[in-house]
Amino acid sequence: MRGNLENLASLHADKHHVFVKGDIGDSGLLASLLATHQPRAVLNFAAESHVDRSIHGPEDFIQTNIVGTFRLLEEVRAYWSQLEGDAKQVFRFLHVSTDEVYGSLGKEDPTFTETNRYEPNSPYSASKAASDHLVRAYHHTYGLPVLTTHCSNNYGPYHFPEKLIPLMIVNALAGKPLPVYGDGQQIRDWLYVKDHCSAIRRVLEAGKAGEVYNVGGWNEKPNIDIVNTVCALLDELQPRGDGQHYREQITYVKDRLGHDRRYAIDASKIEHELGWKPAETFETGIRKTVQWYLANPEWVAHVQSGAYREWTNKQYAYEHKSVKPQEAAA
Ligand code: DAU
């Protein structure tokens, strides 16, 4: 996981915040943190999350997402079992999952609901699916009060530039190619990160233990539209010095292996049962996002470390071999 302490800079002086660097699979550390801090909830955001990295090297995904979630569940179960009265009643374990566990949709298929069959297609989504099943089993078998959320593609400030939107922004500004996989017609549903946070907060305060909630932005868009929108915003907010458009940098490249064609979330359950709705439209959220990257060049420079450059060299080594959309998709 690409954790970055700089993302927590605004919390350094907050006495309610404690940072501990550790491994989700370190049972001893987990046990001592639970005993010391006596939390009323544990939220599991810990995951290896980038599909392309899972294709190059699945092992870390198995360790963190499956074994790590298992170890966390074991320690949380031990902690929760010895709680009494109200503390035991109100305790919650919230597991943050993904819409990718439901697999890929055709263009006309209905959107994913909470009862969709699991059909994970990448090592990443398979590892998340396995962790979801463990969480479900700990509720069914031991009565652990769990909540699970499945969200769509997040975007917004502080997003590591291995994912589509931040990668396009930083590459565009650096004058580099904007690598679009295949024909660029894959569809994702986009959710502004603060909306994801407000949904998690809502599920934590009002969700029913054992239930699953889908969280989405009602913003289904093909990748190429996303890239064109980012380019148009950059043209407006920080035009290229040579008077050309950023979209000139778009480069179709070979498709991702096993690339899922479409994800789309039906977020009506969380809306009807818990009264949650996203506050941002894609248009408002993407403008804020591009503005944030333009206002934070130091953050961008710092995250592009040696390890980041190693990753982009490995993943985009073929960027010099650009292809036409129809060849890229083949
Ligand atoms: O749907 C939720 C999921 O969204 C999360 O569970 C994952 O952790 C998160 O990484 C994201 O998965 P995606 O694979 O959809 O996100 P990514 O940003 O990697 O890619 C979005 C789309 O853009 C996907 O169709 C692949 C395409 N893409 C991505 C990159 C990095 C490109 O065309 N070019 C690129 O360079």
Short mmCIF file of C-alpha atoms and ligand atoms in Angstrom, two decimals:
data_model
loop_
_atom_site.label_atom_id
_atom_site.label_comp_id
_atom_site.label_asym_id
_atom_site.label_seq_id
_atom_site.Cartn_x
_atom_site.Cartn_y
_atom_site.Cartn_z
CA MET A 1 0.00 0.00 0.00
CA ARG A 2 1.33 3.44 -0.91
CA GLY A 3 0.88 5.08 2.47
CA ASN A 4 2.15 8.63 2.71
CA LEU A 5 2.65 10.39 6.02
CA GLU A 6 2.48 13.78 4.29
CA ASN A 7 -1.24 13.14 3.68
CA LEU A 8 -1.76 13.32 7.45
CA ALA A 9 0.14 16.59 7.93
CA SER A 10 -3.01 18.51 8.91
CA LEU A 11 -3.56 16.10 11.83
CA HIS A 12 -0.13 16.39 13.46
CA ALA A 13 -1.33 18.74 16.17
CA ASP A 14 -4.64 16.94 16.76
CA LYS A 15 -4.61 15.19 20.13
CA HIS A 16 -7.22 12.69 18.93
CA HIS A 17 -4.86 11.40 16.28
CA VAL A 18 -2.09 8.84 16.88
CA PHE A 19 0.01 7.48 14.03
CA VAL A 20 1.54 4.04 14.37
CA LYS A 21 3.47 2.51 11.48
CA GLY A 22 2.79 -1.20 11.41
CA ASP A 23 1.68 -4.20 9.41
CA ILE A 24 -1.95 -5.29 9.38
CA GLY A 25 -0.63 -8.85 9.61
CA ASP A 26 1.28 -8.20 12.86
CA SER A 27 -1.02 -9.82 15.41
CA GLY A 28 1.05 -8.76 18.43
CA LEU A 29 0.97 -5.11 17.40
CA LEU A 30 -2.77 -5.24 16.67
CA ALA A 31 -3.50 -6.79 20.07
CA SER A 32 -1.47 -4.18 21.93
CA LEU A 33 -3.07 -1.28 19.99
CA LEU A 34 -6.57 -2.56 20.75
CA ALA A 35 -5.72 -3.01 24.43
CA THR A 36 -4.14 0.45 24.68
CA HIS A 37 -6.71 2.49 22.78
CA GLN A 38 -9.92 0.51 23.56
CA PRO A 39 -11.62 1.63 20.29
CA ARG A 40 -15.39 1.63 19.86
CA ALA A 41 -14.92 0.81 16.18
CA VAL A 42 -12.27 -0.54 13.83
CA LEU A 43 -12.33 0.53 10.18
CA ASN A 44 -10.38 -1.63 7.76
CA PHE A 45 -9.11 0.53 4.89
CA ALA A 46 -5.84 -1.41 4.68
CA ALA A 47 -5.40 -2.87 1.22
CA GLU A 48 -3.13 -3.33 -1.71
CA SER A 49 -5.48 -1.64 -4.15
CA HIS A 50 -3.97 -1.19 -7.62
CA VAL A 51 -5.18 -3.72 -10.20
CA ASP A 52 -2.11 -3.32 -12.47
CA ARG A 53 0.25 -4.04 -9.56
CA SER A 54 -1.78 -7.15 -8.70
CA ILE A 55 -1.26 -8.37 -12.28
CA HIS A 56 2.53 -7.93 -12.02
CA GLY A 57 2.78 -9.39 -8.49
CA PRO A 58 -0.26 -10.91 -6.75
CA GLU A 59 1.58 -12.15 -3.63
CA ASP A 60 1.44 -8.85 -1.70
CA PHE A 61 -2.32 -8.73 -2.36
CA ILE A 62 -2.84 -12.16 -0.85
CA GLN A 63 -0.74 -11.23 2.20
CA THR A 64 -2.24 -7.83 2.95
CA ASN A 65 -5.81 -8.22 1.77
CA ILE A 66 -6.52 -11.81 2.79
CA VAL A 67 -4.04 -12.81 5.51
CA GLY A 68 -3.99 -9.25 6.89
CA THR A 69 -7.78 -9.05 7.14
CA PHE A 70 -7.84 -12.48 8.77
CA ARG A 71 -5.29 -11.44 11.42
CA LEU A 72 -7.16 -8.20 12.06
CA LEU A 73 -10.45 -10.08 12.43
CA GLU A 74 -8.88 -12.53 14.87
CA GLU A 75 -7.49 -9.76 17.09
CA VAL A 76 -10.69 -7.71 16.90
CA ARG A 77 -12.75 -10.77 17.80
CA ALA A 78 -10.57 -11.40 20.87
CA TYR A 79 -10.88 -7.74 21.89
CA TRP A 80 -14.63 -7.54 21.27
CA SER A 81 -15.31 -10.84 23.11
CA GLN A 82 -14.01 -9.45 26.39
CA LEU A 83 -15.99 -6.18 26.16
CA GLU A 84 -19.09 -5.91 28.32
CA GLY A 85 -22.44 -4.12 28.35
CA ASP A 86 -22.80 -1.04 26.15
CA ALA A 87 -19.21 -1.18 24.93
CA LYS A 88 -19.87 -4.61 23.46
CA GLN A 89 -23.27 -3.60 22.06
CA VAL A 90 -22.09 -0.53 20.18
CA PHE A 91 -18.75 -1.88 18.89
CA ARG A 92 -18.48 -2.15 15.08
CA PHE A 93 -15.94 -3.55 12.61
CA LEU A 94 -16.32 -1.74 9.28
CA HIS A 95 -14.71 -3.35 6.26
CA VAL A 96 -14.11 -1.14 3.22
CA SER A 97 -14.45 -3.16 0.03
CA THR A 98 -14.91 -2.51 -3.67
CA ASP A 99 -17.46 -2.86 -6.47
CA GLU A 100 -14.86 -4.92 -8.37
CA VAL A 101 -15.78 -8.07 -6.43
CA TYR A 102 -19.01 -8.22 -8.48
CA GLY A 103 -17.07 -8.62 -11.75
CA SER A 104 -17.66 -6.90 -15.08
CA LEU A 105 -20.95 -5.65 -16.57
CA GLY A 106 -22.10 -5.48 -20.18
CA LYS A 107 -23.25 -2.08 -21.45
CA GLU A 108 -26.95 -2.82 -20.89
CA ASP A 109 -26.66 -4.87 -17.66
CA PRO A 110 -28.34 -3.53 -14.53
CA THR A 111 -26.07 -1.85 -11.97
CA PHE A 112 -24.55 -3.81 -9.04
CA THR A 113 -26.79 -4.27 -6.01
CA GLU A 114 -25.70 -5.69 -2.65
CA THR A 115 -27.05 -9.13 -3.64
CA ASN A 116 -25.08 -9.43 -6.88
CA ARG A 117 -23.11 -12.64 -7.30
CA TYR A 118 -19.36 -12.38 -6.64
CA GLU A 119 -17.33 -12.73 -9.86
CA PRO A 120 -13.91 -11.14 -9.14
CA ASN A 121 -11.65 -11.11 -12.21
CA SER A 122 -8.25 -9.78 -11.13
CA PRO A 123 -5.90 -10.99 -8.38
CA TYR A 124 -6.75 -7.70 -6.63
CA SER A 125 -10.54 -8.15 -6.72
CA ALA A 126 -10.23 -11.86 -5.86
CA SER A 127 -8.21 -10.94 -2.77
CA LYS A 128 -10.82 -8.35 -1.75
CA ALA A 129 -13.60 -10.90 -2.35
CA ALA A 130 -11.84 -13.41 -0.09
CA SER A 131 -11.51 -10.80 2.66
CA ASP A 132 -15.23 -9.93 2.33
CA HIS A 133 -16.11 -13.59 2.83
CA LEU A 134 -13.97 -13.77 5.97
CA VAL A 135 -15.69 -10.67 7.37
CA ARG A 136 -19.10 -12.16 6.60
CA ALA A 137 -18.12 -15.47 8.22
CA TYR A 138 -16.92 -13.75 11.42
CA HIS A 139 -20.37 -12.22 11.75
CA HIS A 140 -22.22 -15.45 11.00
CA THR A 141 -20.01 -17.71 13.12
CA TYR A 142 -18.90 -15.52 16.03
CA GLY A 143 -21.49 -12.76 15.96
CA LEU A 144 -18.83 -10.06 15.40
CA PRO A 145 -20.80 -6.87 14.57
CA VAL A 146 -19.46 -6.15 11.08
CA LEU A 147 -20.46 -3.69 8.36
CA THR A 148 -19.19 -3.95 4.77
CA THR A 149 -19.16 -1.19 2.14
CA HIS A 150 -18.49 -1.60 -1.59
CA CYS A 151 -17.53 1.60 -3.30
CA SER A 152 -16.84 2.60 -6.87
CA ASN A 153 -13.76 4.42 -8.21
CA ASN A 154 -12.65 7.18 -5.84
CA TYR A 155 -10.92 10.35 -7.01
CA GLY A 156 -9.89 13.62 -5.38
CA PRO A 157 -6.98 15.27 -3.53
CA TYR A 158 -4.01 13.18 -2.30
CA HIS A 159 -4.72 10.39 -4.79
CA PHE A 160 -1.53 8.47 -5.60
CA PRO A 161 -0.65 9.00 -9.28
CA GLU A 162 -0.73 5.33 -10.22
CA LYS A 163 -4.53 5.55 -10.67
CA LEU A 164 -6.15 6.93 -13.82
CA ILE A 165 -7.14 10.48 -12.83
CA PRO A 166 -4.06 11.59 -10.86
CA LEU A 167 -1.77 9.85 -13.37
CA MET A 168 -3.37 11.82 -16.23
CA ILE A 169 -3.01 15.11 -14.35
CA VAL A 170 0.65 14.65 -13.40
CA ASN A 171 1.65 13.24 -16.80
CA ALA A 172 -0.17 16.04 -18.63
CA LEU A 173 1.63 18.70 -16.60
CA ALA A 174 4.98 16.95 -17.09
CA GLY A 175 4.47 16.87 -20.88
CA LYS A 176 4.36 13.06 -20.86
CA PRO A 177 2.04 10.71 -22.81
CA LEU A 178 -1.43 10.07 -21.32
CA PRO A 179 -1.67 6.26 -21.59
CA VAL A 180 -5.23 5.09 -22.33
CA TYR A 181 -5.64 1.31 -22.18
CA GLY A 182 -7.30 -0.49 -25.09
CA ASP A 183 -10.07 1.51 -26.78
CA GLY A 184 -10.68 3.77 -23.75
CA GLN A 185 -14.35 2.78 -23.70
CA GLN A 186 -14.26 0.94 -20.34
CA ILE A 187 -16.78 2.41 -17.95
CA ARG A 188 -16.31 3.20 -14.27
CA ASP A 189 -18.55 4.98 -11.73
CA TRP A 190 -16.67 7.88 -10.10
CA LEU A 191 -17.07 8.95 -6.48
CA TYR A 192 -15.43 12.03 -4.95
CA VAL A 193 -13.30 10.90 -2.00
CA LYS A 194 -15.05 13.14 0.55
CA ASP A 195 -18.37 11.57 -0.44
CA HIS A 196 -16.87 8.16 0.20
CA CYS A 197 -15.79 9.37 3.66
CA SER A 198 -19.25 10.74 4.47
CA ALA A 199 -20.81 7.42 3.38
CA ILE A 200 -18.49 5.44 5.67
CA ARG A 201 -19.28 7.78 8.55
CA ARG A 202 -23.01 7.30 7.93
CA VAL A 203 -22.75 3.50 7.71
CA LEU A 204 -20.74 3.46 10.92
CA GLU A 205 -23.31 5.50 12.83
CA ALA A 206 -26.52 4.00 11.43
CA GLY A 207 -25.73 0.81 9.49
CA LYS A 208 -27.16 -2.48 10.70
CA ALA A 209 -24.59 -5.01 11.89
CA GLY A 210 -24.10 -7.79 9.35
CA GLU A 211 -25.34 -5.61 6.46
CA VAL A 212 -23.61 -4.65 3.23
CA TYR A 213 -23.92 -1.19 1.61
CA ASN A 214 -22.97 -0.18 -1.94
CA VAL A 215 -21.57 3.33 -2.26
CA GLY A 216 -21.45 5.06 -5.64
CA GLY A 217 -21.52 8.47 -7.25
CA TRP A 218 -24.12 7.87 -10.00
CA ASN A 219 -21.38 9.00 -12.40
CA GLU A 220 -20.79 6.31 -15.01
CA LYS A 221 -18.28 7.46 -17.61
CA PRO A 222 -16.01 5.90 -20.25
CA ASN A 223 -12.30 6.35 -19.49
CA ILE A 224 -11.66 8.41 -22.60
CA ASP A 225 -14.30 10.95 -21.46
CA ILE A 226 -12.54 11.22 -18.09
CA VAL A 227 -9.19 11.85 -19.77
CA ASN A 228 -10.70 14.44 -22.14
CA THR A 229 -12.36 16.21 -19.19
CA VAL A 230 -9.05 16.39 -17.31
CA CYS A 231 -7.34 17.75 -20.45
CA ALA A 232 -10.03 20.40 -20.98
CA LEU A 233 -9.79 21.57 -17.37
CA LEU A 234 -6.02 21.84 -17.61
CA ASP A 235 -6.38 23.77 -20.90
CA GLU A 236 -8.56 26.22 -18.99
CA LEU A 237 -6.64 26.41 -15.68
CA GLN A 238 -3.01 26.02 -16.81
CA PRO A 239 -2.73 26.12 -20.61
CA ARG A 240 0.26 24.49 -22.30
CA GLY A 241 3.06 26.93 -23.10
CA ASP A 242 3.10 25.98 -26.81
CA GLY A 243 -0.61 26.79 -27.33
CA GLN A 244 -1.45 23.12 -28.05
CA HIS A 245 -4.17 21.17 -26.22
CA TYR A 246 -3.31 18.62 -23.50
CA ARG A 247 -5.42 16.06 -25.37
CA GLU A 248 -2.60 15.92 -27.98
CA GLN A 249 -0.70 13.89 -25.34
CA ILE A 250 -3.32 11.09 -25.29
CA THR A 251 -1.64 7.83 -26.31
CA TYR A 252 -3.56 4.58 -26.77
CA VAL A 253 -1.55 1.69 -25.31
CA LYS A 254 -1.96 -2.07 -25.04
CA ASP A 255 -4.90 -3.09 -22.87
CA ARG A 256 -4.71 -4.28 -19.25
CA LEU A 257 -4.84 -8.10 -18.99
CA GLY A 258 -8.37 -9.31 -18.19
CA HIS A 259 -9.58 -5.68 -18.18
CA ASP A 260 -13.11 -5.38 -16.74
CA ARG A 261 -15.35 -3.53 -19.19
CA ARG A 262 -17.83 -1.83 -16.91
CA TYR A 263 -18.57 -1.30 -13.22
CA ALA A 264 -21.69 0.51 -12.06
CA ILE A 265 -23.08 0.82 -8.54
CA ASP A 266 -26.70 0.97 -7.50
CA ALA A 267 -26.45 3.10 -4.35
CA SER A 268 -30.17 3.14 -3.55
CA LYS A 269 -29.97 1.00 -0.41
CA ILE A 270 -27.68 3.42 1.44
CA GLU A 271 -29.80 6.32 0.21
CA HIS A 272 -33.16 4.83 1.26
CA GLU A 273 -32.09 3.14 4.49
CA LEU A 274 -29.46 5.57 5.78
CA GLY A 275 -30.29 8.80 3.96
CA TRP A 276 -26.84 9.15 2.35
CA LYS A 277 -26.29 10.79 -1.04
CA PRO A 278 -23.09 12.09 -2.68
CA ALA A 279 -22.68 15.86 -2.39
CA GLU A 280 -20.52 16.29 -5.52
CA THR A 281 -21.39 15.79 -9.17
CA PHE A 282 -18.52 14.62 -11.37
CA GLU A 283 -18.22 18.14 -12.81
CA THR A 284 -17.77 19.80 -9.40
CA GLY A 285 -15.53 17.04 -8.00
CA ILE A 286 -13.15 16.83 -10.95
CA ARG A 287 -12.68 20.62 -11.03
CA LYS A 288 -11.76 20.61 -7.32
CA THR A 289 -9.39 17.72 -7.94
CA VAL A 290 -7.52 19.34 -10.83
CA GLN A 291 -7.32 22.60 -8.85
CA TRP A 292 -5.85 20.71 -5.88
CA TYR A 293 -3.08 19.13 -7.99
CA LEU A 294 -2.25 22.51 -9.53
CA ALA A 295 -2.06 24.07 -6.05
CA ASN A 296 0.15 21.29 -4.62
CA PRO A 297 3.17 20.76 -6.87
CA GLU A 298 5.42 19.93 -3.88
CA TRP A 299 3.19 17.04 -2.85
CA VAL A 300 3.26 15.76 -6.42
CA ALA A 301 7.06 16.07 -6.60
CA HIS A 302 7.51 14.21 -3.28
CA VAL A 303 5.35 11.22 -4.21
CA GLN A 304 7.24 10.74 -7.46
CA SER A 305 10.10 9.05 -5.64
CA GLY A 306 12.51 6.42 -6.94
CA ALA A 307 9.98 3.65 -6.18
CA TYR A 308 7.30 5.51 -8.14
CA ARG A 309 9.62 5.94 -11.12
CA GLU A 310 10.49 2.22 -11.00
CA TRP A 311 6.78 1.40 -11.15
CA THR A 312 5.97 3.72 -14.06
CA ASN A 313 9.01 2.49 -16.01
CA LYS A 314 7.87 -1.10 -15.55
CA GLN A 315 4.19 -0.49 -16.25
CA TYR A 316 4.50 2.05 -19.05
CA ALA A 317 7.65 0.77 -20.75
CA TYR A 318 5.49 0.35 -23.83
CA GLU A 319 4.37 3.95 -23.80
CA HIS A 320 6.79 4.63 -26.64
CA LYS A 321 5.02 1.96 -28.65
CA SER A 322 1.69 3.74 -28.95
CA VAL A 323 -0.96 1.98 -31.00
CA LYS A 324 -4.27 2.87 -32.63
CA PRO A 325 -7.36 2.31 -30.41
CA GLN A 326 -8.51 -0.75 -32.37
CA GLU A 327 -5.03 -2.37 -32.13
CA ALA A 328 -4.70 -1.44 -28.44
CA ALA A 329 -7.95 -3.21 -27.64
CA ALA A 330 -6.96 -6.38 -29.50
O1 DAU B 1 -13.97 0.23 -8.69
C1 DAU B 1 -13.27 0.46 -7.49
C2 DAU B 1 -11.81 0.26 -7.76
O2 DAU B 1 -11.36 1.37 -8.52
C3 DAU B 1 -10.98 0.09 -6.49
O3 DAU B 1 -11.37 -1.07 -5.83
C4 DAU B 1 -9.48 -0.02 -6.86
O4 DAU B 1 -8.71 -0.10 -5.70
C5 DAU B 1 -9.10 1.19 -7.67
O5 DAU B 1 -7.75 1.06 -8.08
C6 DAU B 1 -10.00 1.34 -8.89
O6 DAU B 1 -9.74 0.29 -9.85
P1 DAU B 1 -9.62 0.58 -11.41
O7 DAU B 1 -8.79 -0.48 -12.02
O8 DAU B 1 -10.95 0.85 -12.03
O9 DAU B 1 -8.82 2.02 -11.33
P2 DAU B 1 -7.62 2.60 -12.20
O10 DAU B 1 -7.47 4.03 -11.83
O11 DAU B 1 -6.40 1.76 -12.17
O12 DAU B 1 -8.20 2.54 -13.69
C7 DAU B 1 -9.42 3.17 -14.02
C8 DAU B 1 -9.69 2.83 -15.48
O13 DAU B 1 -8.72 3.50 -16.30
C9 DAU B 1 -9.54 1.35 -15.81
O14 DAU B 1 -10.50 0.99 -16.79
C10 DAU B 1 -8.14 1.23 -16.39
C11 DAU B 1 -7.94 2.58 -17.07
N1 DAU B 1 -6.55 3.07 -17.08
C12 DAU B 1 -5.86 3.12 -15.89
C13 DAU B 1 -4.56 3.58 -15.86
C14 DAU B 1 -3.78 3.60 -14.56
C15 DAU B 1 -5.97 3.55 -18.26
O15 DAU B 1 -6.62 3.54 -19.34
N2 DAU B 1 -4.69 4.00 -18.22
C16 DAU B 1 -3.94 4.02 -17.07
O16 DAU B 1 -2.75 4.42 -17.13
#
